[in-house]
Amino acid sequence: RHASAAGLLDVESEEGHAACGRFLSALEAAANALGVEVAPRAYRSEFSVNYRALFPGEARHYRADILEEFSADRSASIWVNGEKFELSREVIACGGRLQAAISAAGALLERWRRAAASGPAPSAAASASRPVRSEFVAALAEFDGAWAALEHGYIASLIEIEDRARQLVLRAVEAEQRLSDLEGPKGVVGLRDKNRYCDAQRDLVACVAKLNSVANCRRKGRDDLGCDILDGAFAALSPSLSSQELGTDRRAATLLAGDIVGAFHAIRDYLRHIKAFPERVDPHLCNNAGLVARLVDWEESWEVGGRYVKQVPLLDALCRLVMEVKSFQTLIPRLAIMCDECDVEWFMVLPRIVLLAFLKDPAGKLGELLRMLLPHRFQGSATLAGGGAVATRELQDLLGRFRQTSAALAQVAGASPAEGPAAQEAAWEVLARRVVKGSDAEALNGIGGSILQVQRKQALQTLEAFYLELERWSLELQRHCPEDWNQFSSVLVQCLLGGKQRDAAPKFEV
């Protein structure tokens, strides 16, 4: 009942698989009852630990899953980790022999069924068609011999395929061991071994990148994250590197660089653990939860490193922005709470803060960051006043509005920008409160008490017009390339909150 149109057993469906299991159990019981000699199975001693557990000793142990590759209309190919493996002609021939033995056994059982269906007084023809004991013994012996031949060839092929599929992990284990040998007991590398150590480190990173491209099913599976990212992280962590080279605040750079190195060490720790029992690694590498988790962490950290840590100007800009955001948080303490809680409002305010910080010093470090997020806004021959960043006319218009608004607010504060820094600082505070709190009237509270009401009203109108334009740019900042913006905002929050937290001694999982 559970056979395809071609006469092959149905092992694909749940019902068919269960029926096939019952059929094999019945054949094994019949062979035992009739005293059919068991075909030799000494070859099982050469199986791997995993397969010896499935096929213990030399008893028959028929399993329905052995038939899956040969009972359905499949090709002789097995795909593992994106690589195609072909079964040998000998194994395919063994599968054909087993199919023939199953068909012969089925024919005998059908003859028995028809003879039994003729009732208690069967005709001479029906009695003559009933199979005898010797026919059953011969059929079951042929079935068992065919099964043993297929089991031997097929499982040996699977073991070979699985060993080849694990080679990516084993090569990484060997590369890690070479690196550890050069480090010595305290992780110190001698000057004579420096070049060898760098080569071994590049080899390990290349192995991890290849492993990531095959096993990392939860992210992109990138294989282009090279050792230059790790070199950049070590450079950022170097005590000899001055804060001027890294930017105004070194802590953000240290956090990101430490995350890159931490992810690398986590992968190395995994490889050191798995070295003792490589057979526990699932050959379908994406099925190893512990490996995948470390690769996800590695790719996330190194992807950020490739963009922000390796490129010093961008790292410098990020460090500067962290300082700017912290100054906003000092001015408006509620902003720090929003960031700590990853409040939805925080992510609405953040693009406005980024733009405002850039407009405050368009020729400074943040120009590099905005150029990365809005590359299409840095085209043409015009340049921002006082700096070298090339900008489009629209971005220059936004800068003009910012300066106009700042001047109007400084006038409300009781002085022009040229008459001292106090008015400029007051104007900046009003702008900061407006982009964060979202209320123009509230932002102006506390300044300009002695000026004419008409001047105050004009300043509010100018502020509101600038805010609306800034909001339009804020949306563009988020939507131009959402993937870049999401990564950037995640990195910034990570820097503000003190970096990614890793379990110092996580429970090991393959």
Tab-separated table of N, CA and C in Angstrom, residues 16 42 66 168 199 203 225 293-294 332 415 494:
chain	number	residue	atom	x	y	z
A	16	GLY	N	4.134	6.479	5.544
A	16	GLY	CA	4.899	5.493	4.790
A	16	GLY	C	6.156	5.061	5.526
A	42	ALA	N	30.892	-7.857	10.154
A	42	ALA	CA	32.122	-7.476	10.861
A	42	ALA	C	32.590	-6.084	10.456
A	66	ILE	N	17.641	3.884	6.181
A	66	ILE	CA	18.622	3.429	5.187
A	66	ILE	C	18.005	3.417	3.796
A	168	LEU	N	36.432	21.664	7.199
A	168	LEU	CA	36.503	23.106	7.446
A	168	LEU	C	36.763	23.383	8.919
A	199	ASP	N	51.564	35.211	9.963
A	199	ASP	CA	51.096	34.290	8.923
A	199	ASP	C	50.081	33.304	9.497
A	203	ASP	N	46.125	32.825	8.530
A	203	ASP	CA	45.569	31.520	8.141
A	203	ASP	C	44.328	31.195	8.958
A	225	LEU	N	35.814	39.084	5.453
A	225	LEU	CA	36.266	39.824	6.625
A	225	LEU	C	37.664	39.327	6.985
A	293	ALA	N	26.428	30.280	16.881
A	293	ALA	CA	26.335	31.436	17.781
A	293	ALA	C	27.638	32.233	17.785
A	294	ARG	N	28.763	31.553	17.805
A	294	ARG	CA	30.055	32.249	17.810
A	294	ARG	C	30.336	32.917	16.472
A	332	ILE	N	20.222	67.206	28.951
A	332	ILE	CA	18.847	66.685	29.075
A	332	ILE	C	18.944	65.269	29.640
A	415	ALA	N	22.172	88.928	22.831
A	415	ALA	CA	23.450	89.323	22.215
A	415	ALA	C	23.572	88.669	20.872
A	494	GLN	N	25.816	50.844	21.553
A	494	GLN	CA	26.795	49.949	22.172
A	494	GLN	C	27.913	50.743	22.824
